[in-house]
Coordinates of C-alpha atoms in Angstrom, one line a residue:
Chain A
M255 CA 219.6 69.0 162.3
K256 CA 222.0 66.2 161.3
A257 CA 219.0 63.9 160.5
V258 CA 217.4 66.6 158.4
R259 CA 220.6 67.1 156.4
V260 CA 220.9 63.4 155.8
V261 CA 217.3 63.1 154.6
I262 CA 217.7 66.1 152.2
G263 CA 221.0 64.7 150.9
L264 CA 219.6 61.3 150.3
A265 CA 216.5 62.8 148.5
G266 CA 219.0 64.7 146.4
V267 CA 221.0 61.7 145.5
A268 CA 217.8 59.8 144.6
A269 CA 216.4 62.7 142.4
G270 CA 219.8 63.1 140.7
A271 CA 220.1 59.4 140.0
W272 CA 216.5 59.3 138.5
G273 CA 217.5 62.2 136.2
A274 CA 220.7 60.4 135.2
W275 CA 218.7 57.3 134.5
L276 CA 216.2 59.3 132.3
L277 CA 219.1 61.0 130.5
L278 CA 221.2 57.9 129.9
P279 CA 219.4 56.7 126.7
Q280 CA 219.7 60.2 125.3
V281 CA 223.4 60.7 125.8
T282 CA 225.4 61.7 122.7
V283 CA 228.7 63.6 122.3
E284 CA 226.6 66.6 121.4
L285 CA 224.5 66.4 124.5
L286 CA 227.6 66.1 126.7
L287 CA 229.1 69.2 124.9
W288 CA 226.0 71.2 125.8
L289 CA 226.2 69.9 129.4
G290 CA 229.8 70.8 129.9
G291 CA 229.9 73.8 127.5
G292 CA 228.3 76.3 130.0
V293 CA 230.8 75.5 132.7
V294 CA 233.8 76.0 130.4
L295 CA 232.4 79.1 128.8
H296 CA 231.7 80.6 132.2
D297 CA 234.8 79.6 134.1
F298 CA 237.3 80.4 131.3
L299 CA 235.6 83.3 129.5
I300 CA 232.8 85.1 131.2
A301 CA 234.1 85.1 134.8
P302 CA 237.7 86.2 133.8
L303 CA 236.1 88.9 131.7
V304 CA 234.0 90.1 134.6
G305 CA 237.1 90.1 136.9
A306 CA 239.2 92.0 134.4
T307 CA 236.4 94.6 133.9
G308 CA 236.2 95.0 137.7
L309 CA 239.9 95.9 137.8
V310 CA 239.5 98.6 135.1
V311 CA 236.0 100.0 135.9
K312 CA 235.9 102.0 139.1
R313 CA 232.6 103.8 138.8
P314 CA 229.7 101.7 140.3
S315 CA 227.1 103.1 137.9
I316 CA 229.2 102.0 134.9
G317 CA 229.7 98.6 136.5
I318 CA 225.9 98.2 136.9
G319 CA 225.4 99.4 133.3
L320 CA 227.8 96.8 132.1
T321 CA 226.2 94.0 134.2
V322 CA 222.7 94.8 132.9
S323 CA 224.0 95.1 129.3
G324 CA 225.7 91.7 129.7
V325 CA 222.6 89.9 130.8
V326 CA 220.5 91.7 128.1
T327 CA 223.0 90.5 125.5
L328 CA 222.8 86.9 126.8
L329 CA 219.0 86.9 126.7
A330 CA 219.1 88.3 123.2
V331 CA 221.3 85.5 121.7
P332 CA 218.4 83.1 120.8
L333 CA 216.4 86.0 119.4
L334 CA 219.2 87.4 117.2
W335 CA 221.1 84.2 116.2
R336 CA 218.3 82.5 114.3
E337 CA 220.2 80.1 112.1
H338 CA 218.5 77.0 113.6
S339 CA 215.2 78.5 114.5
G340 CA 211.7 77.8 113.4
P341 CA 209.9 80.2 111.0
V342 CA 208.6 83.6 111.9
N343 CA 204.9 83.2 112.4
P344 CA 202.0 85.7 112.7
G345 CA 202.4 87.1 116.2
L346 CA 205.4 84.9 117.1
H347 CA 209.1 85.7 116.7
D348 CA 208.0 88.6 114.6
R349 CA 209.2 91.4 116.8
D350 CA 212.0 93.7 115.6
H351 CA 214.6 92.0 117.9
P352 CA 217.7 94.1 116.9
W353 CA 215.6 97.2 117.6
G354 CA 214.4 95.7 120.9
V355 CA 218.0 95.0 122.0
A356 CA 219.1 98.5 121.0
V357 CA 216.2 100.0 123.0
A358 CA 217.1 97.9 126.1
L359 CA 220.8 98.9 125.9
G360 CA 219.9 102.5 125.2
V361 CA 217.6 102.8 128.2
T362 CA 220.3 101.2 130.4
W363 CA 223.0 103.6 129.4
A364 CA 220.6 106.6 129.4
A365 CA 220.0 105.7 133.1
V366 CA 223.7 105.5 133.8
V367 CA 224.3 108.9 132.2
L368 CA 221.4 110.5 134.0
Y369 CA 222.6 109.1 137.3
E370 CA 226.1 110.4 136.7
V371 CA 224.8 113.9 135.8
A372 CA 222.6 114.1 138.8
A373 CA 225.4 112.9 141.1
H374 CA 227.8 115.5 139.6
L375 CA 225.2 118.3 140.0
Q376 CA 224.6 117.3 143.6
N377 CA 228.4 117.3 144.4
R378 CA 228.8 120.7 142.9
R379 CA 225.9 122.1 144.9
R380 CA 227.3 120.6 148.1
A381 CA 230.8 122.1 147.3
D382 CA 229.2 125.5 146.7
E383 CA 227.4 125.4 150.0
E384 CA 230.6 124.4 151.9
H385 CA 232.6 127.3 150.3
H386 CA 229.8 129.8 150.9
V387 CA 231.1 132.4 153.4
P388 CA 228.4 133.9 155.6
D389 CA 228.4 137.7 155.8
Chain B
M271 CA 245.2 84.8 142.9
R272 CA 243.5 87.0 145.5
F273 CA 239.9 88.1 145.5
R274 CA 239.1 90.8 148.0
A275 CA 235.8 92.2 146.7
P276 CA 232.8 92.0 149.1
A277 CA 230.9 90.1 146.4
H278 CA 232.9 87.0 147.4
H279 CA 231.7 87.1 151.1
T280 CA 229.8 84.0 152.3
G281 CA 226.9 86.3 153.4
V282 CA 226.4 87.4 149.8
T283 CA 226.8 83.9 148.4
S284 CA 224.1 82.6 150.8
R285 CA 221.6 85.4 150.0
V286 CA 222.0 85.1 146.2
G287 CA 221.9 81.3 146.6
L288 CA 218.6 81.6 148.5
W289 CA 217.1 83.7 145.7
L290 CA 218.4 81.3 143.1
G291 CA 217.0 78.3 145.1
I292 CA 213.6 79.9 145.0
A293 CA 213.8 80.6 141.3
F294 CA 215.0 77.0 140.6
G295 CA 212.3 75.6 142.9
L296 CA 209.5 77.4 141.1
C297 CA 211.0 76.4 137.8
F298 CA 211.2 72.7 138.8
V299 CA 207.7 72.4 140.3
T300 CA 206.0 74.3 137.4
G301 CA 208.1 72.3 134.9
L302 CA 207.0 69.0 136.5
L303 CA 203.3 70.1 136.3
S304 CA 203.8 70.9 132.6
H305 CA 205.3 67.5 132.0
G306 CA 202.5 65.9 133.9
V307 CA 199.7 67.6 132.0
Q308 CA 201.3 66.3 128.8
H309 CA 201.7 62.8 130.1
D310 CA 198.2 62.1 131.3
W311 CA 198.8 62.8 135.0
P312 CA 195.6 64.0 136.8
W313 CA 195.0 67.6 136.0
P314 CA 192.0 69.8 136.9
T315 CA 189.8 71.7 134.5
R316 CA 189.7 74.8 136.8
P317 CA 190.9 77.4 137.2
V318 CA 190.8 77.9 133.4
D319 CA 194.0 80.0 133.6
L320 CA 196.0 77.6 135.8
Y321 CA 198.3 76.3 133.1
R322 CA 198.8 79.8 131.8
V323 CA 200.0 80.9 135.2
T324 CA 202.2 77.8 136.0
Q325 CA 203.9 77.9 132.6
G326 CA 204.3 81.7 132.8
V327 CA 205.9 81.3 136.2
H328 CA 208.1 78.5 134.7
V329 CA 209.5 80.8 132.0
I330 CA 209.8 83.9 134.1
S331 CA 211.6 82.1 137.0
G332 CA 213.9 80.5 134.4
V333 CA 214.8 83.9 133.0
A334 CA 215.3 85.3 136.5
A335 CA 217.6 82.4 137.3
I336 CA 220.1 83.5 134.5
P337 CA 221.4 86.7 136.3
L338 CA 221.0 85.0 139.7
L339 CA 223.2 82.0 138.6
L340 CA 225.8 84.3 137.2
A341 CA 225.9 86.4 140.4
K342 CA 226.1 83.3 142.5
L343 CA 229.0 81.9 140.5
W344 CA 230.8 85.2 140.6
S345 CA 230.4 85.2 144.3
V346 CA 232.0 81.7 144.7
Y347 CA 234.5 82.1 141.8
P348 CA 237.6 82.3 144.1
K349 CA 236.8 78.7 145.2
L350 CA 237.7 77.5 141.8
F351 CA 241.3 78.5 142.5
E352 CA 241.5 76.8 146.0
R353 CA 244.4 74.4 146.3
P354 CA 244.8 71.5 146.9
L355 CA 242.1 70.8 144.4
V356 CA 240.9 67.9 146.5
R357 CA 241.5 67.5 150.3
S358 CA 239.6 64.3 151.1
V359 CA 237.0 61.9 149.7
P360 CA 234.0 63.9 151.1
H361 CA 235.6 67.1 149.7
A362 CA 236.0 65.5 146.3
L363 CA 232.4 64.3 146.3
E364 CA 231.2 67.8 147.3
R365 CA 233.2 69.5 144.5
G366 CA 231.9 66.8 142.1
S367 CA 228.3 67.5 143.1
I368 CA 228.9 71.2 142.5
F369 CA 230.3 70.6 139.1
V370 CA 227.2 68.5 138.2
L371 CA 224.9 71.2 139.6
V372 CA 226.6 74.0 137.6
A373 CA 226.8 72.0 134.4
A374 CA 223.1 70.9 134.6
S375 CA 222.0 74.4 135.6
F376 CA 223.6 76.0 132.6
F377 CA 222.2 73.3 130.4
E378 CA 218.6 73.9 131.7
L379 CA 218.8 77.7 131.4
A380 CA 220.4 77.7 127.9
T381 CA 218.2 75.0 126.4
G382 CA 215.1 76.5 128.0
L383 CA 215.8 80.0 126.7
F384 CA 216.5 78.7 123.2
N385 CA 213.4 76.6 123.2
A386 CA 211.2 79.6 124.2
A387 CA 212.5 81.3 121.1
Q388 CA 211.8 78.0 119.2
N389 CA 215.5 78.0 118.2
Y390 CA 217.2 74.6 118.2
P391 CA 221.0 74.7 117.6
W392 CA 221.2 71.0 118.6
S393 CA 219.9 67.7 117.4
F394 CA 218.7 66.0 120.6
Y395 CA 215.0 66.1 121.5
F396 CA 214.5 69.1 123.8
P397 CA 211.5 68.0 126.0
T398 CA 213.0 64.7 127.2
A399 CA 216.5 66.1 127.7
H400 CA 215.3 69.2 129.5
Y401 CA 213.1 67.0 131.7
A402 CA 215.8 64.5 132.6
V403 CA 218.4 67.2 133.4
A404 CA 215.8 69.1 135.5
W405 CA 215.9 66.1 137.9
I406 CA 219.7 66.2 138.0
V407 CA 219.6 70.0 138.9
A408 CA 217.0 69.3 141.6
G409 CA 219.0 66.4 143.0
A410 CA 222.4 68.2 143.0
M411 CA 220.8 71.3 144.5
L412 CA 219.4 69.3 147.4
V413 CA 222.8 67.6 148.0
H414 CA 224.4 71.1 147.9
I415 CA 221.9 72.5 150.4
A416 CA 222.4 69.5 152.7
V417 CA 226.1 70.0 152.7
K418 CA 225.9 73.8 153.2
I419 CA 223.1 74.1 155.8
P420 CA 225.4 75.0 158.7
L421 CA 227.3 77.5 156.6
I422 CA 224.1 79.1 155.2
R423 CA 222.7 79.4 158.8
R424 CA 225.8 81.2 160.0
S425 CA 226.2 83.4 157.0
L426 CA 222.6 84.7 156.9
E427 CA 223.0 86.2 160.4
P428 CA 223.2 90.0 160.4
A429 CA 226.7 91.3 160.0
S430 CA 226.0 95.0 160.5
T431 CA 229.2 95.7 162.4
E432 CA 231.5 94.8 159.5
K433 CA 232.8 97.6 157.4
T434 CA 232.4 96.2 154.0
V435 CA 228.7 95.5 154.4
L436 CA 227.6 98.5 152.3
S437 CA 229.4 97.2 149.2
R438 CA 228.0 93.8 149.8
R439 CA 224.6 95.3 149.8
A440 CA 225.5 97.1 146.5
F441 CA 226.3 93.7 144.9
L442 CA 223.0 92.3 146.1
R443 CA 221.1 95.3 144.8
T444 CA 222.8 95.1 141.5
T445 CA 221.9 91.4 141.3
A446 CA 218.3 92.2 142.2
L447 CA 218.2 95.1 139.6
T448 CA 219.6 93.0 136.8
T449 CA 217.2 90.2 137.6
G450 CA 214.3 92.7 137.5
V451 CA 215.4 94.0 134.1
A452 CA 215.7 90.5 132.7
V453 CA 212.1 89.7 134.0
V454 CA 210.6 92.9 132.7
A455 CA 212.3 92.6 129.4
T456 CA 210.7 89.2 128.7
A457 CA 207.6 88.7 130.9
G458 CA 205.4 90.4 128.3
V459 CA 205.1 87.1 126.6
T460 CA 202.5 86.2 129.1
V461 CA 201.7 89.4 131.1
P462 CA 199.4 91.5 128.8
W463 CA 200.3 95.0 130.2
L464 CA 204.0 94.3 129.8
R465 CA 203.7 93.3 126.1
K466 CA 204.9 96.7 124.8
V467 CA 207.6 97.0 127.4
S468 CA 209.1 93.6 127.0
V469 CA 211.5 94.3 124.1
L470 CA 213.2 90.9 124.5
A471 CA 209.9 88.9 124.3
W472 CA 209.6 86.2 121.6
R473 CA 206.2 87.4 120.5
S474 CA 204.8 90.7 119.3
D475 CA 202.0 92.8 120.7
G476 CA 199.3 91.9 118.2
D477 CA 196.7 89.3 117.4
L478 CA 196.7 85.8 118.9
P479 CA 200.1 84.3 117.9
V480 CA 200.2 81.3 115.6
N481 CA 202.6 78.5 116.7
R482 CA 202.3 76.4 113.6
T483 CA 200.9 77.7 110.3
A484 CA 198.6 75.7 108.0
K485 CA 201.3 75.8 105.4
A486 CA 204.0 74.4 107.8
A487 CA 201.6 71.6 108.8
G488 CA 200.8 70.8 105.2
I489 CA 197.1 71.3 105.6
E490 CA 194.7 71.0 102.7
V491 CA 191.1 70.9 103.7
P492 CA 189.3 68.6 101.3
A493 CA 186.1 70.0 99.6
D494 CA 184.1 67.1 101.1
W495 CA 185.5 67.6 104.6
R496 CA 183.3 66.1 107.3
L497 CA 183.9 65.8 111.1
R498 CA 183.9 62.2 112.2
T499 CA 182.6 61.0 115.6
N500 CA 181.8 57.5 116.8
S501 CA 178.2 57.6 115.7
K502 CA 177.9 60.1 112.8
T503 CA 179.6 62.7 110.6
Y504 CA 179.0 66.4 110.2
S505 CA 179.6 68.9 107.4
L506 CA 180.8 72.4 108.4
D507 CA 177.3 73.8 107.6
E508 CA 175.8 71.1 109.9
L509 CA 178.1 72.1 112.7
R510 CA 177.2 75.8 112.2
A511 CA 173.5 74.8 112.5
L512 CA 174.0 73.2 115.9
P513 CA 173.6 75.3 119.1
Q514 CA 176.6 77.6 119.3
T515 CA 178.5 78.4 122.6
T516 CA 180.9 81.3 123.1
V517 CA 183.7 81.0 125.6
E518 CA 186.7 83.2 126.6
L519 CA 189.7 81.0 127.0
P520 CA 193.5 81.5 126.7
I521 CA 195.9 79.8 124.4
A522 CA 198.8 79.1 126.8
C523 CA 201.9 77.7 125.1
V524 CA 204.6 75.6 126.7
E525 CA 207.0 78.3 125.4
G526 CA 205.5 80.6 128.1
W527 CA 203.5 82.9 125.9
S528 CA 199.7 83.1 126.4
Q529 CA 196.8 85.2 125.3
N530 CA 193.0 85.2 125.8
A531 CA 190.6 85.0 122.9
T532 CA 186.9 84.6 122.3
W533 CA 185.9 81.3 120.7
T534 CA 182.5 80.3 119.3
G535 CA 181.5 76.8 118.3
V536 CA 179.8 73.6 119.4
R537 CA 180.3 72.0 122.8
V538 CA 182.3 68.8 122.5
S539 CA 179.9 67.2 125.1
E540 CA 177.1 67.7 122.5
L541 CA 179.0 65.8 119.8
V542 CA 180.4 62.8 121.7
G543 CA 179.3 60.5 124.5
R544 CA 181.0 60.0 127.9
G545 CA 184.6 58.8 128.0
D546 CA 188.1 60.0 127.0
V547 CA 188.1 61.5 123.5
R548 CA 190.8 61.1 120.9
V549 CA 191.1 64.3 118.9
E550 CA 192.7 63.9 115.4
S551 CA 193.9 66.6 113.1
L552 CA 194.1 66.8 109.3
E553 CA 197.8 67.2 109.8
E554 CA 199.5 64.0 108.6
D555 CA 202.5 63.9 110.7
G556 CA 203.9 66.1 113.4
L557 CA 204.3 65.5 117.1
Y558 CA 201.0 67.2 118.1
R559 CA 198.7 66.0 115.2
A560 CA 196.4 64.3 117.8
S561 CA 195.6 64.7 121.5
T562 CA 193.6 62.9 124.1
L563 CA 190.9 64.8 125.9
P564 CA 190.2 63.2 129.3
E565 CA 186.5 62.8 130.1
A566 CA 186.4 65.6 132.6
F567 CA 187.6 68.0 129.9
A568 CA 185.4 66.5 127.2
Q569 CA 182.3 66.9 129.3
D570 CA 183.2 70.4 130.5
P571 CA 180.7 73.1 129.3
L572 CA 183.6 75.4 128.4
T573 CA 185.2 72.8 126.1
V574 CA 184.3 73.8 122.5
L575 CA 185.0 72.7 119.0
A576 CA 185.5 76.2 117.8
L577 CA 184.4 77.5 114.4
R578 CA 185.0 81.1 115.1
L579 CA 187.7 83.2 116.8
N580 CA 187.0 86.7 118.0
G581 CA 183.8 86.9 116.0
E582 CA 185.3 85.8 112.7
E583 CA 185.5 82.5 110.9
L584 CA 188.7 80.6 111.9
S585 CA 191.6 81.4 109.6
P586 CA 193.6 78.5 108.2
D587 CA 196.5 79.3 110.6
H588 CA 194.1 79.1 113.6
G589 CA 192.7 75.7 112.6
Y590 CA 190.0 76.1 109.9
P591 CA 187.5 74.4 109.6
C592 CA 187.4 73.7 113.4
R593 CA 189.7 73.4 116.3
L594 CA 189.6 72.3 119.9
I595 CA 189.6 74.8 122.7
A596 CA 189.4 73.6 126.3
P597 CA 190.0 75.2 129.7
N598 CA 193.4 74.9 131.4
R599 CA 195.3 72.9 128.7
P600 CA 198.7 73.6 127.1
G601 CA 198.4 75.1 123.6
V602 CA 200.0 72.1 121.9
L603 CA 197.0 70.0 123.1
Q604 CA 194.4 72.4 121.7
T605 CA 194.4 70.5 118.4
K606 CA 193.8 72.5 115.2
W607 CA 192.3 71.4 111.8
V608 CA 190.2 68.7 113.7
T609 CA 188.9 65.9 111.5
S610 CA 187.6 63.4 114.1
L611 CA 186.5 63.2 117.7
E612 CA 186.2 59.6 118.9
V613 CA 185.5 58.3 122.4
T614 CA 188.2 55.7 123.1
A615 CA 187.2 54.4 126.6

């Protein structure tokens, strides 16, 4: 096992060094900002936000709804923020993206509401059955 | 700071890590193939849909990796607060390699997603930067796996006796569900039956998409346009008078979208002799104004200089007067507005 780990590790160092060598001529301040930006954004904004939400939200269905909404929102960023994007062409980038995002979020929260209603009805039925006194 | 949630258990980290490793692995291999086919590495002419599938997998596994990476990082988030920051030289190296892995992963997923939407809020050249950083992700991931193998093996063992296992499962299920939503919301770019459902796709559910319009490429077809080959030239009417071949082939873009279409035109093998063929466009500049068609593709009976698309004359945006269509090639190499076909070697 030890030998396997050493081989994998060395292969990793070689691949990483090759990537760094390819990247070296392209390095600019802007590129380094894009490289480090994700880590900073995640560790100091997204993750604390997730943690804080977890302390407030106690219902699992709402937590799942928020998680799905968060990822949908991230995926939508390049579609909605188009300041630096190429033109809208026939068949490409010509969807109604704000509407698409609204539909995705709408379906997500409709599912959450449906789940909560179903769970509520089931609880009530169970409670009724328990309180039912046989003749 | 104390983190007690079951999401931070090593068993959860290992499982999400395994899924993320699979997504990254698929992404890396298919990305490497796409790089190769655009850099004259050997590439087959069959199956005709191969590039469509590999590039579709590239984009879909990249999208899937976004929620998986976030779940993985949430699972290990407490480690960020471990003190002392560094215990020893190996520990410092390990933390360093993880920083490289996370930074490079975010870079790949963010730039890839923006590129799929042809959205460039940066000034560096995307293909070379995305390619170089892919090797860094792959390398740092291998180092990470090598370091963690004993821990991964231990943590993947069943832990059914522990009480918190149900909520661990809930975290894994939420991760899987979110990944599924992300995939379904975008995979319609390449999967035809998902086109209407994928509301976050970067293409619509209509005719064959146009990546670059004739206007954007600055195309003006001269009235005396003729196709040049090594030995002779052809007017459009002369091309129409040659034997016509109809093929059903996809346009499969590097941005992951793909669509089948029916093309009619003259076989390239009937216009040029044996050898690699240089295909040039009327486009005066632009990264993809010309392409090289390796001999195996040039001689393929499915490789056509198309004059018609889905039964109608090519529109200017689809490459009027004629365009190349070959099996199993990325869309950017299916040169439009062709003006010459010349055997180079």
